PDB file of C-alpha atoms in Angstrom:
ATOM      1  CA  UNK A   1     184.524-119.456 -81.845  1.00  0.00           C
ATOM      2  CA  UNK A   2     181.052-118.102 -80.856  1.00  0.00           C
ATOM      3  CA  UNK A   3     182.772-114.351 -79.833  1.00  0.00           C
ATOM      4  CA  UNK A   4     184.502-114.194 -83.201  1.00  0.00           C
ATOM      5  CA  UNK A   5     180.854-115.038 -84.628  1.00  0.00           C
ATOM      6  CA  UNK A   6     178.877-112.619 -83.111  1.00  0.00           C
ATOM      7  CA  UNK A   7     181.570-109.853 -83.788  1.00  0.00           C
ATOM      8  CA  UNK A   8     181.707-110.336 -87.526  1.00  0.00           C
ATOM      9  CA  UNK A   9     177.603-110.415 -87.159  1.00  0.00           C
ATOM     10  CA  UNK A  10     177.439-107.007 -85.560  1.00  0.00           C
ATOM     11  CA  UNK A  11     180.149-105.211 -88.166  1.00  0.00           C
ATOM     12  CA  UNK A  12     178.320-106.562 -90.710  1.00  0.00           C
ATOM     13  CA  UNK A  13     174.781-104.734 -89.230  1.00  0.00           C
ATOM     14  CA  UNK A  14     176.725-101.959 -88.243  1.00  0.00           C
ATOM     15  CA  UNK A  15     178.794-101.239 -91.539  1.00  0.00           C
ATOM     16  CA  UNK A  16     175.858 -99.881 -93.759  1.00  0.00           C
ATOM     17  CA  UNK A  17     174.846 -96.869 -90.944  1.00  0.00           C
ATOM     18  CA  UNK A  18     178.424 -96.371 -90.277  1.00  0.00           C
ATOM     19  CA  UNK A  19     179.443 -95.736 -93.826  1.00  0.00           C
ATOM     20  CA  UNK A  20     176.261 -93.068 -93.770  1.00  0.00           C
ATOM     21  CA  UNK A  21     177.617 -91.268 -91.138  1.00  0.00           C
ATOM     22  CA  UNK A  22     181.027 -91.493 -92.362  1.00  0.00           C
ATOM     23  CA  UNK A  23     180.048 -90.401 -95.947  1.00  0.00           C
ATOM     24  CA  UNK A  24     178.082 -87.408 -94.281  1.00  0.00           C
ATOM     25  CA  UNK A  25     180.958 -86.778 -92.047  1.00  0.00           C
ATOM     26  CA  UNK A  26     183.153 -86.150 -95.103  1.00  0.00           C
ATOM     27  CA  UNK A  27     180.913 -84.702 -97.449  1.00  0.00           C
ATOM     28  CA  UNK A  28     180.640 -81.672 -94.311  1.00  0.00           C
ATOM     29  CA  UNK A  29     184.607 -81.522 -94.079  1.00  0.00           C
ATOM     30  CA  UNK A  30     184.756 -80.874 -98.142  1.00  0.00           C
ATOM     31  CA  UNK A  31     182.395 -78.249 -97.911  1.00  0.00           C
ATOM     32  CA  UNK A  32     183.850 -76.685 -95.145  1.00  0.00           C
ATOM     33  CA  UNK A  33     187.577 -76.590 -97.110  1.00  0.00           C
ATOM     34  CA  UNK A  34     185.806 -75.710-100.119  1.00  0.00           C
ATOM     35  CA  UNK A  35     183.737 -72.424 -98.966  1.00  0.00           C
ATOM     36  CA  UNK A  36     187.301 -71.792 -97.016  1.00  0.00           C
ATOM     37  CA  UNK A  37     189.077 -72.027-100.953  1.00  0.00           C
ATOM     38  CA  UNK A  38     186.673 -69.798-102.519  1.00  0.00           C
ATOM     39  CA  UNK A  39     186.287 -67.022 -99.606  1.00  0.00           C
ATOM     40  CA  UNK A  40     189.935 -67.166 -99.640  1.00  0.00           C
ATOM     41  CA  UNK A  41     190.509 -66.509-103.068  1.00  0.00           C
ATOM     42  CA  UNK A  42     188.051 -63.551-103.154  1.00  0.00           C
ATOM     43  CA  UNK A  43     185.416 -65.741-105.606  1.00  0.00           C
ATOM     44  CA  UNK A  44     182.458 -66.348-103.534  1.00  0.00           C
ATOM     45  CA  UNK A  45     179.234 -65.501-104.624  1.00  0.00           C
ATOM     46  CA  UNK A  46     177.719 -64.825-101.747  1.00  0.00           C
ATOM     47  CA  UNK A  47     179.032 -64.344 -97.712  1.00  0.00           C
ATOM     48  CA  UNK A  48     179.087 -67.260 -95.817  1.00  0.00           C
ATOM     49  CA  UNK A  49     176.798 -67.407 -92.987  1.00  0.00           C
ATOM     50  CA  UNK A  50     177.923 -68.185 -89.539  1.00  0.00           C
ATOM     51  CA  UNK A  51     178.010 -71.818 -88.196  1.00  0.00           C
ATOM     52  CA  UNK A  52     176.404 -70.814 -85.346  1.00  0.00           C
ATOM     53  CA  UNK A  53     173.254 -69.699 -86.951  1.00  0.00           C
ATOM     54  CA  UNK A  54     172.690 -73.365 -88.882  1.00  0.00           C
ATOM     55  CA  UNK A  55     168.881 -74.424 -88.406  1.00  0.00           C
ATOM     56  CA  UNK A  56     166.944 -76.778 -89.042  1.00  0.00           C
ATOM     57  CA  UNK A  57     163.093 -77.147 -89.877  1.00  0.00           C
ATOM     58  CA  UNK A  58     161.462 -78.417 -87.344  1.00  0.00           C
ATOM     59  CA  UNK A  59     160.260 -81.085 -88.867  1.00  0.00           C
ATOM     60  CA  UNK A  60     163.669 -82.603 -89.306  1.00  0.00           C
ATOM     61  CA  UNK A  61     163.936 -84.321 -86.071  1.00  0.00           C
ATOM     62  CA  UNK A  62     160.239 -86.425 -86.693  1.00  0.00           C
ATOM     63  CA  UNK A  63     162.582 -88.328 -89.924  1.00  0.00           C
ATOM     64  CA  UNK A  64     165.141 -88.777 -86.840  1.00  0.00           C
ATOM     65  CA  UNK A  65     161.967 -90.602 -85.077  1.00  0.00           C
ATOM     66  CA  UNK A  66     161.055 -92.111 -88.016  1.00  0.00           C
ATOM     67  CA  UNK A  67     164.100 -93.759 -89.574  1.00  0.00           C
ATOM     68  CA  UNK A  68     164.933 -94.654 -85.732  1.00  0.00           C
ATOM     69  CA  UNK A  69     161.798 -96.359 -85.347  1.00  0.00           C
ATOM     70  CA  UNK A  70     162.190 -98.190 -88.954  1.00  0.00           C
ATOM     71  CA  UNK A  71     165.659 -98.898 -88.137  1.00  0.00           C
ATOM     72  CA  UNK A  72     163.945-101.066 -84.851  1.00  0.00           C
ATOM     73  CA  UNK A  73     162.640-103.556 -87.862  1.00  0.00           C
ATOM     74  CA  UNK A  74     163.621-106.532 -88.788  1.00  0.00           C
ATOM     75  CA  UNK A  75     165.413-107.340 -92.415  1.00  0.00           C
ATOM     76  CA  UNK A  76     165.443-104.928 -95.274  1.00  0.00           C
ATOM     77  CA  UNK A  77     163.187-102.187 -93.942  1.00  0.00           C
ATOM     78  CA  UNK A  78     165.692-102.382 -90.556  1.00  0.00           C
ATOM     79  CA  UNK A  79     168.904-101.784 -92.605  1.00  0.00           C
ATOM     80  CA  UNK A  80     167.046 -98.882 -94.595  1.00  0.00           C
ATOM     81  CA  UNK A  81     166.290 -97.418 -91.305  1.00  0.00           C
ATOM     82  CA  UNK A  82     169.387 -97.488 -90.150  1.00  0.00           C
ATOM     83  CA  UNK A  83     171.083 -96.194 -93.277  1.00  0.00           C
ATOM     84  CA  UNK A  84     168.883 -93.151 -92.924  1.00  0.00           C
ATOM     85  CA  UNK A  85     169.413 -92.816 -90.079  1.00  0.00           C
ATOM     86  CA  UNK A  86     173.196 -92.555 -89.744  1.00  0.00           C
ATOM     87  CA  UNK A  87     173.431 -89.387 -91.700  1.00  0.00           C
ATOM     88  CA  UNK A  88     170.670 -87.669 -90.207  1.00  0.00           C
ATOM     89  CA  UNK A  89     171.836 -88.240 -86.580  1.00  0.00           C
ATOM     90  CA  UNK A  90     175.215 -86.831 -87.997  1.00  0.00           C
ATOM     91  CA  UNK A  91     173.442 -83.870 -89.237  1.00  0.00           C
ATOM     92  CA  UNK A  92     171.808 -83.356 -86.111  1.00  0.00           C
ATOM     93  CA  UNK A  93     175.294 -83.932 -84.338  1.00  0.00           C
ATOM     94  CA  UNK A  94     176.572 -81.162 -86.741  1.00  0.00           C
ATOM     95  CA  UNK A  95     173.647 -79.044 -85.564  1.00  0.00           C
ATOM     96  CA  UNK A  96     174.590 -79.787 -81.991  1.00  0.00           C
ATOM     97  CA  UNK A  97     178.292 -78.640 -82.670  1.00  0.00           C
ATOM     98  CA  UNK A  98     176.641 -74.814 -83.940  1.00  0.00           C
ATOM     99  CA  UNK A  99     174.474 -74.611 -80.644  1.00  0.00           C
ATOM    100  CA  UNK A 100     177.927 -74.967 -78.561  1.00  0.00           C
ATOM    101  CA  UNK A 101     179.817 -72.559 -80.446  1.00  0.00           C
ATOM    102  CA  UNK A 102     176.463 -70.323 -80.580  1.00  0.00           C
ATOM    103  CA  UNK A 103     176.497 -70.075 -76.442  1.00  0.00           C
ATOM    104  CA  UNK A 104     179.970 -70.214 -76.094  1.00  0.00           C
ATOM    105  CA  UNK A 105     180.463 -67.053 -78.256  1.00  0.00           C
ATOM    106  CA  UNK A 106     181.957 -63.737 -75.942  1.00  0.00           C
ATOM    107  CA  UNK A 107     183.262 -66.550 -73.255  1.00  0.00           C
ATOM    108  CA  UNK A 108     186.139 -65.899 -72.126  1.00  0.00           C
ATOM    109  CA  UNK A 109     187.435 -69.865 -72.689  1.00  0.00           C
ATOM    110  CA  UNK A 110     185.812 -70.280 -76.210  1.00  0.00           C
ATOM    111  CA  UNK A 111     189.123 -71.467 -77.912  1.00  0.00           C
ATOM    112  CA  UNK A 112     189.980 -73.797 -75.084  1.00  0.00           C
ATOM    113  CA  UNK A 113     186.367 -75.408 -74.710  1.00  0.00           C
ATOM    114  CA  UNK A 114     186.142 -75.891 -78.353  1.00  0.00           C
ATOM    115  CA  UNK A 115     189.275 -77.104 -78.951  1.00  0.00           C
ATOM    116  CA  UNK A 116     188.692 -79.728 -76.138  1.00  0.00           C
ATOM    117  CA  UNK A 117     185.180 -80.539 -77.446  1.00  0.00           C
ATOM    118  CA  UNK A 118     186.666 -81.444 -81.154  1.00  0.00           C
ATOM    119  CA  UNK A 119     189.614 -83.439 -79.300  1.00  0.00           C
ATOM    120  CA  UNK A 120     186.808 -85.173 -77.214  1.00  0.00           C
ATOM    121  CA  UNK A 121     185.046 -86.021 -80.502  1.00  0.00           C
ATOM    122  CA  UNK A 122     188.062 -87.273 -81.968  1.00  0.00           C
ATOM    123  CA  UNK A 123     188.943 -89.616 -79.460  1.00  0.00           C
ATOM    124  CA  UNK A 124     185.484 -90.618 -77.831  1.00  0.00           C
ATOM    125  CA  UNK A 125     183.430 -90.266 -80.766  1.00  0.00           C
ATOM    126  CA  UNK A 126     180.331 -91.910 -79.675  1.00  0.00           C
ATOM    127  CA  UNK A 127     180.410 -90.638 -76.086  1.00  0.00           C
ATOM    128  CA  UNK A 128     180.345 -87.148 -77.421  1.00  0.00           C
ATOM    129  CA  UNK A 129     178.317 -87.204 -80.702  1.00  0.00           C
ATOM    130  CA  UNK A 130     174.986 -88.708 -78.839  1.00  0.00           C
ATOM    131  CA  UNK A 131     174.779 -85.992 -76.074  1.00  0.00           C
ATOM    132  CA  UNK A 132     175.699 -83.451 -79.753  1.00  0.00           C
ATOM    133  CA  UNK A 133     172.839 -85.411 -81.656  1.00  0.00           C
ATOM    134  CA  UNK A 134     170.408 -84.761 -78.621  1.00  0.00           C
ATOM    135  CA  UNK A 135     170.768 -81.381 -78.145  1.00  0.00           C
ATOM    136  CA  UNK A 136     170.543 -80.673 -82.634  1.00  0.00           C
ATOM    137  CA  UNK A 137     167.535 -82.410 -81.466  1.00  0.00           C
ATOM    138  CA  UNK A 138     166.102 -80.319 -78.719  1.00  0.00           C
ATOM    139  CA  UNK A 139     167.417 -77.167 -80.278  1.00  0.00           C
ATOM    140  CA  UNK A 140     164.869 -77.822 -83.128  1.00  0.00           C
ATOM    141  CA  UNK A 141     161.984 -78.259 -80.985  1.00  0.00           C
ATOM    142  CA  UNK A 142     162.835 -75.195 -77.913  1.00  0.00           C
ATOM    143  CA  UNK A 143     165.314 -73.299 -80.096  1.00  0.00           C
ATOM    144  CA  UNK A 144     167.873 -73.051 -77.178  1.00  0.00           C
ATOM    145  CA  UNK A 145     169.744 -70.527 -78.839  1.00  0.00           C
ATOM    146  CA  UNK A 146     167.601 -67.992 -79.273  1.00  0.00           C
ATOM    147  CA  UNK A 147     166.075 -67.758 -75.403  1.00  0.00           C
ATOM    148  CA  UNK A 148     169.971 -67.524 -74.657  1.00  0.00           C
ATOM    149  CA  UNK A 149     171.578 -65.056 -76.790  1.00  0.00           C
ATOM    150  CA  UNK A 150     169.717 -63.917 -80.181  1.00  0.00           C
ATOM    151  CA  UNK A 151     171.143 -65.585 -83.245  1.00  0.00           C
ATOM    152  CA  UNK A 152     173.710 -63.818 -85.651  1.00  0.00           C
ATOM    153  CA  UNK A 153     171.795 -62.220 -88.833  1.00  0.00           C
ATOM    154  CA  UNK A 154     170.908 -64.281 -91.563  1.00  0.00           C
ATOM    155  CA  UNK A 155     171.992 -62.971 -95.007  1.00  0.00           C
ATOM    156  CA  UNK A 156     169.036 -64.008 -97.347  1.00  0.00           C
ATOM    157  CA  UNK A 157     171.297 -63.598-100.432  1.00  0.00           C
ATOM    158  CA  UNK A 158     170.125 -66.278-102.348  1.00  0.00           C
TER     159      UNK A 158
END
């Protein structure tokens, strides 16, 4: 069985950058129900700031170049690549989700085009996180958001 072979092969290349992302993924949902707990219960220290003003250095996206062009390696350095990798495409995915909510803010369809984005996500997961991933990308290097619309304040509360 050559097919069953090659499948077990590729899961077992696969697994290490998918448990990344998948780790990331989760870490992102906890903090998201957790800064929903504490604003809700009136014990935040400080406001929370919109998700559609989440940026990124700039300098983010050359570790996206970098871990992608480790990840093209054979053996070890390869699979540390790739584990790097994972989570910061995720990231950048995550920063991709903020740019669509930033220019879809005041549309008339917001709810409806979100709501079909996160279904999308849900059900075609890669299909939708690489064009996501791509523009977190882009957005750090032309800053799409703010030749658009300008960005929400920051509060600097720190």
């Amino acid at each position: 069985r050559p097919g069953f072979a090659q499948m077990v092969d590729l899961l077992i290349m696969v697994a290490p950058a998918a448990s990344a992302a998948a780790w990331f993924a989760a870490m992102t949902i906890n903090l998201l129900l957790a800064s929903r707990l504490v604003e809700r219960r009136g014990i935040s220290l400080r406001p929370w700031a919109s998700f559609s003003s989440l940026a990124f250095p700039r300098r983010s996206s050359l570790a996206v170049a970098a871990f992608g062009a480790l990840s093209l390696l054979p053996g070890t350095a390869g699979l540390i690549g790739s584990v790097y990798l994972a989570p910061f495409c995720a990231a950048f995915a995550v920063l991709g989700l903020a740019v669509v909510h930033h220019l879809l803010i005041n549309h008339p369809a917001r709810i409806s085009l979100l709501a079909g984005l996160y279904v999308a996500l849900v059900l075609l997961s890669w299909l939708v996180v690489l064009p996501l991933v791509a523009l977190g990308i882009v957005e750090t290097g032309f800053n799409l958001r703010a030749r658009s619309k300008p960005l929400p304040p920051v509060n600097r509360n720190t």
